[in-house]
Amino acid sequence: MGNTQPTPPSGELRATGTLDIKDSRTDKTYSVQILQGGPEGDTATRAMDLRQIKTSPDEFGMMTYDPAFMNTASCKSAITFIDGDKGILRYRGYPIEQLAEKSTFLEVAWLLRNGELPAQPEYDKWVHDITYHTYVHENIKTFLQGFRYDAHPMSMMCSAVAALSSFYPEAKNIHDPASRDISIIRLLAKMPTLAAFCYRHSKGLPFIYPDNDLSYTENFLSMVARMSEPKYEANPIFVKALEILFILHADHEQNCSTSAVRAIGSSQVDPFSAIAGGVAALYGPLHGGANEQVLRMIAEIGDPKNVPKFIDEVKGGKGSKLMGFGHRVYKSYDPRAKIVKKLADEVFKVVGVDKDLEIALKLEEAALNDEYFVSRKLYPNVDFYTGLIYRSMAFPTDFFTVLFAVARTSGWLAQWEEMLNDKEQKIARPRQIYVGYGERPFASKLTDRFPKAK
Ligand code: SDX
């Protein structure tokens, strides 16, 4: 019996009840709809339904106050499902564990965008199109050479992706499906090239051009590592590890950088500019920059015997957080971290276990048994072991987040296009609750309004 495909989800919200809200200031009761998403049961009320709650007709009306959007659904989405308590992550319904084991990054990139797995002819064309768009304009090389040798590669990537939009002015036609198609192909194809060029610039090495005979991940490793040999032979363990890591990092619903891409894209700017904003958000140490910080934290600890003292410092609020631990959504073990840890074991069987891995394992063991972390539901997240694998592949620490950005481009683009196609979406423009002065007359304290700089 063939595997019975489930009915495709409607992608729509449905009313499943009402919420009665009584305003004690007016004794009025309001009834607002409870909306539900898919079978997993996410529920919400429309914030706009609260605007009717007023004490007088000329009032603006009630808003919700939610710093950092801790409990706000900014959109409805059918791309990624996370259950933070159960440690579940699925792309378009497929469990991350199965995708990591059996899929490829480009198959996942297709799935995230199109909602279904590609048939072979679709996949062949997708791989061909991406393979044949990996070159960047030669001026990008000159652009990158303008950076100092020690420029952070995420700073270079953010700039280079934004610069790419100037080479494809037609990318502004975001409502034209064909224009979106070629922009998505160009971005997926060129991110590895830009990343590799940034790496080569920082090493003072000549840029290596794409090799169309190689797969997406092999080609990336070739552009990073090839020297004088005519054909780069990638270590199959590293190719497999990178393919899996790209799959694990491809999407993660409305995380900080994806929310940034959606907000920037909602102004109807071209996708290159929106993705550049995603790179900038990912750069932050609390987000994608955490994998780099984990390695710096491990280097600072220096020896497994220093772990207890470091843990005490974290608990005492001194020094850094335990980087690579904790998550806004996962209040149990990040399912990706489990897969990465298993991958790290495989990679270290090849390259040898080192002190840093011992420190990481000791840190994890200490934290998982310590009330401070357990009570705050702080578990290893995807970044905790990833850096150790990247480092074993000889990537420099400040390059780890670039690898995250290459992979997350697939998710950012899928989310960007879903936002554009969502009839309920418009330019993102949150409100605020004003807590400043009331009106007051201007009374300057200056006696000389244009002082000459001394
Ligand atoms: C990613 O959103 C995503 O999906 C992101 C991501 C993706 O795929 O896109 O999964 C990728 O960004 C993973 C997270 C990588 N960041 C880190 O590893 C940095 C370290 N982690 C923390 O900064 C923190 O856990 C966050 C930012 C990840 C989540 O922060 P929250 O949800 O805002 O939680 P919080 O800061 O309110 O913390 C709750 C409590 C606080 O203690 P109290 O004030 O209650 O005493 O837990 C503490 C925090 O101080 N805490 C930590 C901690 N994380 C939270 N204490 C020590 N070490 C930590 N890592």
Coordinates of C-alpha atoms and ligand atoms in Angstrom, one line a residue:
M1 CA 0.0 0.0 0.0
G2 CA 1.5 3.4 -1.0
N3 CA 2.0 5.9 1.7
T4 CA -1.3 7.7 2.0
Q5 CA -0.6 11.4 1.8
P6 CA -2.6 13.5 4.4
T7 CA -5.0 16.1 3.0
P8 CA -3.1 19.3 2.3
P9 CA -3.8 21.9 5.1
S10 CA -6.1 24.8 4.3
G11 CA -3.6 27.2 5.7
E12 CA -6.5 29.2 7.1
L13 CA -7.6 30.1 10.6
R14 CA -10.9 28.9 11.9
A15 CA -13.1 30.3 14.7
T16 CA -13.5 27.7 17.5
G17 CA -15.1 29.8 20.2
T18 CA -15.4 33.2 21.8
L19 CA -13.7 35.0 24.6
D20 CA -15.9 37.3 26.8
I21 CA -13.9 40.2 28.1
K22 CA -15.5 42.4 30.8
D23 CA -14.1 45.9 31.2
S24 CA -14.4 46.8 34.9
R25 CA -14.1 50.5 34.0
T26 CA -17.4 50.5 32.1
D27 CA -18.9 47.2 33.1
K28 CA -19.3 46.4 29.4
T29 CA -18.6 42.9 28.2
Y30 CA -17.1 42.2 24.8
S31 CA -17.1 39.0 22.9
V32 CA -14.1 38.3 20.7
Q33 CA -13.5 35.3 18.5
I34 CA -11.0 32.5 19.4
L35 CA -9.1 31.5 16.2
Q36 CA -7.4 28.2 15.8
G37 CA -4.7 27.1 13.3
G38 CA -3.8 23.5 12.4
P39 CA -4.5 20.3 14.4
E40 CA -1.8 21.2 16.9
G41 CA -4.2 23.8 18.2
D42 CA -2.4 27.1 18.2
T43 CA -5.1 29.6 19.3
A44 CA -5.2 33.3 19.3
T45 CA -7.6 36.3 19.3
R46 CA -7.2 39.1 16.8
A47 CA -5.5 42.0 18.5
M48 CA -7.7 44.3 16.3
D49 CA -10.8 42.9 18.0
L50 CA -9.7 44.6 21.2
R51 CA -9.7 48.0 19.6
Q52 CA -13.5 48.2 20.3
I53 CA -12.8 48.3 24.1
K54 CA -12.9 52.0 25.0
T55 CA -14.1 54.1 27.9
S56 CA -15.2 56.9 25.5
P57 CA -16.0 57.0 21.7
D58 CA -13.0 59.2 20.9
E59 CA -10.5 56.9 22.5
F60 CA -8.0 55.0 20.2
G61 CA -9.1 51.7 21.7
M62 CA -7.4 48.8 23.5
M63 CA -4.1 47.3 22.2
T64 CA -2.0 44.4 23.4
Y65 CA 1.4 45.1 25.1
D66 CA 4.0 42.5 24.3
P67 CA 7.7 43.5 24.5
A68 CA 9.8 41.2 22.2
F69 CA 6.6 39.6 21.0
M70 CA 6.8 36.9 23.7
N71 CA 3.1 36.0 23.1
T72 CA 2.2 37.5 19.8
A73 CA 1.6 35.7 16.5
S74 CA 2.7 38.1 13.8
C75 CA 1.4 35.9 11.0
K76 CA -0.1 32.5 10.2
S77 CA 2.4 30.1 8.6
A78 CA 2.3 26.6 7.1
I79 CA 6.1 26.3 6.8
T80 CA 7.6 25.2 10.1
F81 CA 6.0 23.7 13.2
I82 CA 7.7 23.7 16.6
D83 CA 6.4 22.3 19.9
G84 CA 8.8 23.8 22.4
D85 CA 7.7 21.5 25.3
K86 CA 7.8 18.3 23.4
G87 CA 11.0 19.2 21.4
I88 CA 9.3 18.8 18.1
L89 CA 10.4 20.5 14.8
R90 CA 8.8 19.8 11.4
Y91 CA 9.3 21.4 8.0
R92 CA 5.9 21.3 6.2
G93 CA 4.9 18.4 8.5
Y94 CA 8.1 16.3 8.0
P95 CA 10.0 15.6 11.2
I96 CA 13.5 17.2 11.3
E97 CA 15.0 13.9 12.3
Q98 CA 13.8 12.2 9.1
L99 CA 14.8 15.2 6.9
A100 CA 18.3 15.3 8.4
E101 CA 18.8 11.6 7.9
K102 CA 17.3 11.2 4.4
S103 CA 17.0 14.5 2.5
T104 CA 19.3 17.0 0.9
F105 CA 19.6 20.7 1.6
L106 CA 18.2 21.6 -1.8
E107 CA 15.3 19.2 -1.5
V108 CA 14.5 20.8 1.9
A109 CA 14.9 24.3 0.3
W110 CA 12.3 23.3 -2.3
L111 CA 10.0 21.8 0.3
L112 CA 10.1 24.9 2.5
R113 CA 9.2 27.1 -0.4
N114 CA 6.7 24.9 -2.3
G115 CA 5.1 23.0 0.6
E116 CA 5.6 19.6 -1.0
L117 CA 8.6 17.4 -1.8
P118 CA 9.8 17.8 -5.4
A119 CA 9.3 15.2 -8.1
Q120 CA 12.5 14.2 -9.7
P121 CA 12.1 16.4 -12.9
E122 CA 11.3 19.4 -10.6
Y123 CA 14.3 18.6 -8.5
D124 CA 16.7 18.1 -11.4
K125 CA 15.7 21.6 -12.8
W126 CA 16.0 23.2 -9.3
V127 CA 19.5 21.8 -8.9
H128 CA 20.5 22.8 -12.4
D129 CA 19.1 26.3 -12.1
I130 CA 20.9 26.8 -8.7
T131 CA 24.1 25.3 -10.0
Y132 CA 24.2 27.6 -13.0
H133 CA 23.6 30.8 -10.9
T134 CA 26.4 30.4 -8.5
Y135 CA 28.7 33.0 -10.1
V136 CA 28.6 36.6 -8.9
H137 CA 29.4 39.8 -10.8
E138 CA 33.1 40.4 -10.9
N139 CA 32.6 43.8 -9.2
I140 CA 31.5 41.9 -6.1
K141 CA 35.1 40.7 -5.8
T142 CA 36.4 44.3 -5.9
F143 CA 33.7 45.2 -3.4
L144 CA 34.8 42.5 -0.9
Q145 CA 38.5 43.4 -1.4
G146 CA 37.6 46.8 0.0
F147 CA 37.2 45.2 3.5
R148 CA 40.2 44.9 5.9
Y149 CA 41.6 41.4 6.1
D150 CA 40.2 41.1 9.7
A151 CA 36.7 42.3 8.9
H152 CA 34.1 40.0 10.5
P153 CA 32.7 37.8 7.7
M154 CA 29.1 38.4 8.9
S155 CA 29.6 42.1 8.3
M156 CA 31.0 41.4 4.9
M157 CA 28.1 39.0 4.1
C158 CA 25.5 41.5 5.2
S159 CA 27.0 44.2 3.0
A160 CA 27.6 41.9 0.0
V161 CA 24.0 40.5 0.0
A162 CA 22.6 44.1 0.1
A163 CA 25.1 45.1 -2.7
L164 CA 23.8 42.2 -4.8
S165 CA 20.4 44.0 -5.0
S166 CA 22.1 46.7 -7.1
F167 CA 23.1 44.1 -9.7
Y168 CA 19.5 42.9 -10.1
P169 CA 17.2 45.9 -10.2
E170 CA 14.4 43.7 -11.7
A171 CA 14.3 41.9 -8.3
K172 CA 12.0 44.8 -7.2
N173 CA 9.2 43.2 -9.2
I174 CA 8.3 41.1 -6.2
H175 CA 4.6 40.6 -7.3
D176 CA 5.8 38.8 -10.5
P177 CA 6.2 35.1 -9.7
A178 CA 8.9 34.7 -12.4
S179 CA 10.9 37.5 -10.9
R180 CA 10.6 36.0 -7.4
D181 CA 11.6 32.6 -8.9
I182 CA 14.9 33.9 -10.3
S183 CA 15.7 36.0 -7.2
I184 CA 15.2 33.0 -5.0
I185 CA 17.4 30.9 -7.3
R186 CA 20.1 33.6 -7.4
L187 CA 20.1 34.0 -3.6
L188 CA 20.2 30.3 -2.8
A189 CA 23.0 29.9 -5.5
K190 CA 25.1 32.9 -4.6
M191 CA 25.1 32.8 -0.8
P192 CA 27.7 30.0 -0.7
T193 CA 29.8 31.9 -3.3
L194 CA 29.7 35.1 -1.2
A195 CA 30.5 33.1 2.0
A196 CA 33.5 31.4 0.4
F197 CA 34.7 34.7 -1.1
C198 CA 34.5 36.3 2.3
Y199 CA 36.5 33.4 3.8
R200 CA 39.2 33.6 1.0
H201 CA 39.5 37.4 1.5
S202 CA 40.1 37.0 5.2
K203 CA 42.8 34.4 4.5
G204 CA 44.4 36.5 1.7
L205 CA 43.8 33.7 -0.7
P206 CA 42.6 34.0 -4.3
F207 CA 38.9 33.5 -4.8
I208 CA 37.9 30.1 -6.1
Y209 CA 35.1 30.1 -8.7
P210 CA 32.2 27.6 -8.5
D211 CA 32.6 24.2 -10.0
N212 CA 29.4 23.1 -11.7
D213 CA 30.4 19.4 -11.5
L214 CA 30.0 19.4 -7.8
S215 CA 26.9 19.3 -5.5
Y216 CA 25.8 22.4 -3.6
T217 CA 27.7 21.5 -0.5
E218 CA 30.8 20.0 -2.2
N219 CA 31.0 23.1 -4.4
F220 CA 30.9 25.3 -1.3
L221 CA 33.7 23.4 0.3
S222 CA 35.7 23.6 -3.0
M223 CA 35.3 27.4 -3.1
V224 CA 36.5 27.6 0.5
A225 CA 39.3 25.1 0.5
R226 CA 40.7 24.4 -3.0
M227 CA 44.3 25.4 -3.5
S228 CA 46.4 24.5 -6.5
E229 CA 44.7 21.1 -7.2
P230 CA 42.7 21.0 -10.4
K231 CA 39.7 19.4 -8.8
Y232 CA 38.8 19.7 -5.1
E233 CA 38.1 16.3 -3.3
A234 CA 35.9 17.1 -0.3
N235 CA 36.1 14.8 2.7
P236 CA 32.8 12.8 2.5
I237 CA 32.3 13.0 6.3
F238 CA 32.4 16.8 6.1
V239 CA 30.1 16.9 3.1
K240 CA 27.6 14.8 4.9
A241 CA 28.0 16.8 8.1
L242 CA 27.5 20.1 6.3
E243 CA 24.5 18.9 4.4
I244 CA 22.8 17.8 7.7
L245 CA 23.8 21.1 9.4
F246 CA 22.4 23.1 6.5
I247 CA 19.1 21.1 6.8
L248 CA 19.0 21.7 10.5
H249 CA 19.5 25.4 10.2
A250 CA 17.2 25.9 7.2
D251 CA 14.1 27.3 9.0
H252 CA 12.8 27.9 12.4
E253 CA 9.4 29.7 12.2
Q254 CA 9.3 33.3 13.4
N255 CA 12.8 33.6 15.0
C256 CA 14.4 37.0 15.2
S257 CA 16.0 37.1 11.8
T258 CA 13.0 35.6 10.0
S259 CA 10.8 38.2 11.7
A260 CA 13.3 40.9 10.4
V261 CA 13.1 39.5 6.9
R262 CA 9.3 39.5 7.0
A263 CA 9.1 43.1 8.4
I264 CA 11.7 44.4 5.9
G265 CA 10.0 42.5 3.0
S266 CA 6.6 43.9 4.0
S267 CA 7.7 47.3 2.8
Q268 CA 7.9 45.6 -0.7
V269 CA 11.6 46.1 -1.0
D270 CA 13.5 43.6 -3.2
P271 CA 14.4 40.2 -1.6
F272 CA 18.2 40.8 -1.6
S273 CA 17.7 43.8 0.7
A274 CA 15.3 41.8 2.9
I275 CA 17.7 38.9 3.2
A276 CA 20.6 41.3 4.0
G277 CA 18.4 42.4 7.0
G278 CA 18.1 38.8 8.0
V279 CA 21.9 38.4 7.9
A280 CA 22.2 41.4 10.2
A281 CA 19.7 40.1 12.7
L282 CA 21.3 36.6 12.7
Y283 CA 24.7 38.2 13.4
G284 CA 23.7 39.0 17.0
P285 CA 25.3 36.9 19.8
L286 CA 21.8 36.0 21.2
H287 CA 20.8 34.6 17.9
G288 CA 22.9 33.1 15.1
G289 CA 26.1 34.6 16.6
A290 CA 25.8 32.2 19.6
N291 CA 27.6 29.3 17.8
E292 CA 30.7 31.6 17.6
Q293 CA 30.2 32.6 21.2
V294 CA 30.1 29.0 22.4
L295 CA 33.6 28.4 21.1
R296 CA 34.8 31.6 22.7
M297 CA 33.2 30.6 25.9
I298 CA 34.9 27.1 25.8
A299 CA 38.2 28.7 25.0
E300 CA 37.8 31.0 28.0
I301 CA 37.0 28.0 30.2
G302 CA 40.2 26.4 28.9
D303 CA 40.1 23.2 30.8
P304 CA 37.4 20.7 31.9
K305 CA 38.4 21.2 35.5
N306 CA 37.3 24.9 35.3
V307 CA 33.7 24.0 34.3
P308 CA 32.3 24.1 37.9
K309 CA 33.7 27.5 38.5
F310 CA 32.4 28.8 35.2
I311 CA 28.9 27.4 35.9
D312 CA 28.9 29.1 39.3
E313 CA 29.8 32.5 37.6
V314 CA 27.0 32.1 35.2
K315 CA 24.5 31.3 38.0
G316 CA 25.9 34.3 40.0
G317 CA 25.1 36.5 37.0
K318 CA 28.9 37.2 36.6
G319 CA 30.4 36.9 33.1
S320 CA 28.5 35.6 30.1
K321 CA 25.4 33.5 29.9
L322 CA 25.9 29.8 29.1
M323 CA 26.1 30.3 25.4
G324 CA 24.4 27.7 23.3
F325 CA 21.9 27.1 26.1
G326 CA 18.3 28.3 26.4
H327 CA 15.7 29.1 23.8
R328 CA 12.6 31.2 23.6
V329 CA 10.5 28.3 22.3
Y330 CA 12.2 25.1 23.3
K331 CA 11.7 24.4 27.0
S332 CA 13.2 21.0 26.5
Y333 CA 16.1 19.7 24.5
D334 CA 16.3 21.4 21.0
P335 CA 15.7 18.4 18.7
R336 CA 18.4 19.9 16.4
A337 CA 20.9 19.8 19.2
K338 CA 20.4 16.1 19.6
I339 CA 21.1 15.5 16.0
V340 CA 24.2 17.8 16.0
K341 CA 25.5 16.1 19.1
K342 CA 25.3 12.7 17.4
L343 CA 26.9 14.2 14.3
A344 CA 29.7 15.6 16.5
D345 CA 30.4 12.1 17.8
E346 CA 30.8 10.8 14.2
V347 CA 33.0 13.7 13.1
F348 CA 35.2 13.5 16.2
K349 CA 35.7 9.7 15.6
V350 CA 37.4 10.9 12.4
V351 CA 39.3 14.0 13.6
G352 CA 39.8 12.8 17.2
V353 CA 38.1 14.0 20.4
D354 CA 39.7 17.1 21.8
K355 CA 39.7 19.1 25.0
D356 CA 37.0 21.5 23.7
L357 CA 34.6 18.7 23.2
E358 CA 35.3 17.4 26.7
I359 CA 34.6 20.9 28.1
A360 CA 31.4 21.0 26.1
L361 CA 30.2 17.6 27.4
K362 CA 31.1 18.6 31.0
L363 CA 29.3 21.9 30.6
E364 CA 26.2 20.1 29.3
E365 CA 26.3 17.5 32.1
A366 CA 26.8 20.1 34.8
A367 CA 23.9 22.3 33.5
L368 CA 21.4 19.5 32.9
N369 CA 21.8 18.5 36.6
D370 CA 21.8 22.0 38.1
E371 CA 18.6 23.5 39.5
Y372 CA 19.4 27.0 38.1
F373 CA 19.3 25.7 34.6
V374 CA 16.6 23.0 35.1
S375 CA 14.2 25.5 36.8
R376 CA 14.7 27.9 33.9
K377 CA 14.3 25.1 31.4
L378 CA 17.6 25.8 29.8
Y379 CA 18.8 23.1 27.5
P380 CA 21.4 22.9 24.8
N381 CA 20.1 24.6 21.6
V382 CA 21.2 24.1 18.0
D383 CA 24.3 26.3 18.5
F384 CA 25.9 24.4 21.4
Y385 CA 27.7 21.7 19.5
T386 CA 27.5 23.1 16.0
G387 CA 30.6 25.2 16.4
L388 CA 32.7 22.2 17.5
I389 CA 31.9 20.5 14.2
Y390 CA 32.6 23.6 12.1
R391 CA 35.9 24.1 14.0
S392 CA 36.8 20.4 13.3
M393 CA 36.3 21.2 9.6
A394 CA 38.9 24.1 10.1
F395 CA 36.4 26.9 9.7
P396 CA 37.4 29.9 11.8
T397 CA 35.2 30.7 14.7
D398 CA 33.9 34.0 13.3
F399 CA 32.8 32.1 10.2
F400 CA 30.3 29.8 12.0
T401 CA 27.4 32.3 11.7
V402 CA 28.0 32.7 8.0
L403 CA 27.3 29.0 7.6
F404 CA 24.1 29.5 9.6
A405 CA 23.2 32.4 7.2
V406 CA 23.8 30.3 4.1
A407 CA 21.4 27.6 5.3
R408 CA 18.8 30.0 6.8
T409 CA 18.5 31.8 3.4
S410 CA 16.2 29.0 2.3
G411 CA 13.9 29.5 5.3
W412 CA 14.0 33.3 5.0
L413 CA 13.0 33.2 1.3
A414 CA 10.2 30.7 2.0
Q415 CA 8.8 32.9 4.8
W416 CA 9.3 36.1 2.7
E417 CA 7.2 34.7 -0.2
E418 CA 4.6 33.3 2.2
M419 CA 4.3 36.8 3.7
L420 CA 3.9 38.4 0.2
N421 CA 1.2 35.9 -0.7
D422 CA -0.8 36.3 2.5
K423 CA -3.7 38.6 1.7
E424 CA -3.9 39.6 5.4
Q425 CA -0.4 41.0 5.5
K426 CA 0.6 44.6 4.9
I427 CA 3.5 46.8 5.8
A428 CA 4.6 45.9 9.4
R429 CA 4.1 48.8 11.7
P430 CA 3.6 48.0 15.4
R431 CA 2.0 50.4 17.8
Q432 CA 3.4 51.6 21.1
I433 CA 2.1 52.7 24.5
Y434 CA 3.3 56.3 25.0
V435 CA 4.7 57.0 28.5
G436 CA 6.4 60.3 27.8
Y437 CA 5.6 64.0 28.6
G438 CA 2.3 65.6 27.7
E439 CA 2.5 68.8 25.6
R440 CA 4.9 71.5 26.9
P441 CA 6.1 74.7 25.3
F442 CA 9.7 74.8 23.8
A443 CA 12.1 76.8 26.1
S444 CA 15.7 76.4 25.0
K445 CA 18.5 76.6 27.5
L446 CA 21.1 77.6 24.9
T447 CA 22.7 81.1 24.7
D448 CA 24.7 80.2 21.5
R449 CA 22.9 77.9 19.1
F450 CA 25.7 77.5 16.6
P451 CA 28.9 77.3 18.7
K452 CA 32.2 77.2 16.7
A453 CA 33.9 73.8 17.2
K454 CA 37.0 74.8 19.4
Ligands
SDX1 C1 19.1 30.6 18.0 O1 14.3 31.9 18.0 C2 14.9 30.9 17.4 O2 14.3 30.0 16.8 C3 16.4 31.0 17.3 C4 17.1 29.8 16.7 C5 16.8 29.7 15.2 O3 17.0 28.6 14.7 O4 16.5 30.7 14.5 O5 16.8 28.7 17.3 C6 18.7 30.0 16.7 O6 19.2 31.8 18.1 C7 19.3 29.8 19.2 C8 19.6 30.6 20.5 C9 21.1 30.9 20.5 N1 21.4 31.9 21.6 C10 22.2 31.5 22.6 O7 22.5 30.3 22.8 C11 22.5 32.6 23.6 C12 22.3 32.1 25.0 N2 20.8 32.0 25.2 C13 20.1 33.1 25.8 O8 20.6 34.4 25.5 C14 18.6 32.9 25.8 O9 18.4 31.6 26.3 C15 17.8 33.2 24.5 C16 18.1 34.5 24.0 C17 18.1 32.1 23.5 C18 16.4 33.1 24.9 O10 16.1 34.1 25.8 P1 14.6 34.4 26.4 O11 13.6 33.4 25.8 O12 14.4 35.8 26.2 O13 14.8 33.9 27.9 P2 15.3 34.9 29.0 O14 16.5 35.7 28.5 O15 14.0 35.6 29.5 O16 15.8 33.9 30.1 C19 14.9 33.4 31.1 C20 15.8 33.2 32.3 C21 16.6 34.5 32.7 O17 16.9 34.3 34.1 P3 16.1 35.2 35.2 O18 16.1 36.6 34.8 O19 14.7 34.6 35.1 O20 16.8 34.9 36.5 O21 16.9 32.3 32.0 C22 18.1 32.9 32.0 C23 17.9 34.4 32.0 O22 18.9 35.1 32.6 N3 18.9 32.5 30.9 C24 20.1 32.1 30.9 C25 20.4 31.6 29.6 N4 19.4 31.8 28.8 C26 18.4 32.4 29.6 N5 21.0 32.0 31.9 C27 22.3 31.5 31.6 N6 22.6 31.1 30.3 C28 21.7 31.2 29.3 N7 22.1 30.7 28.1

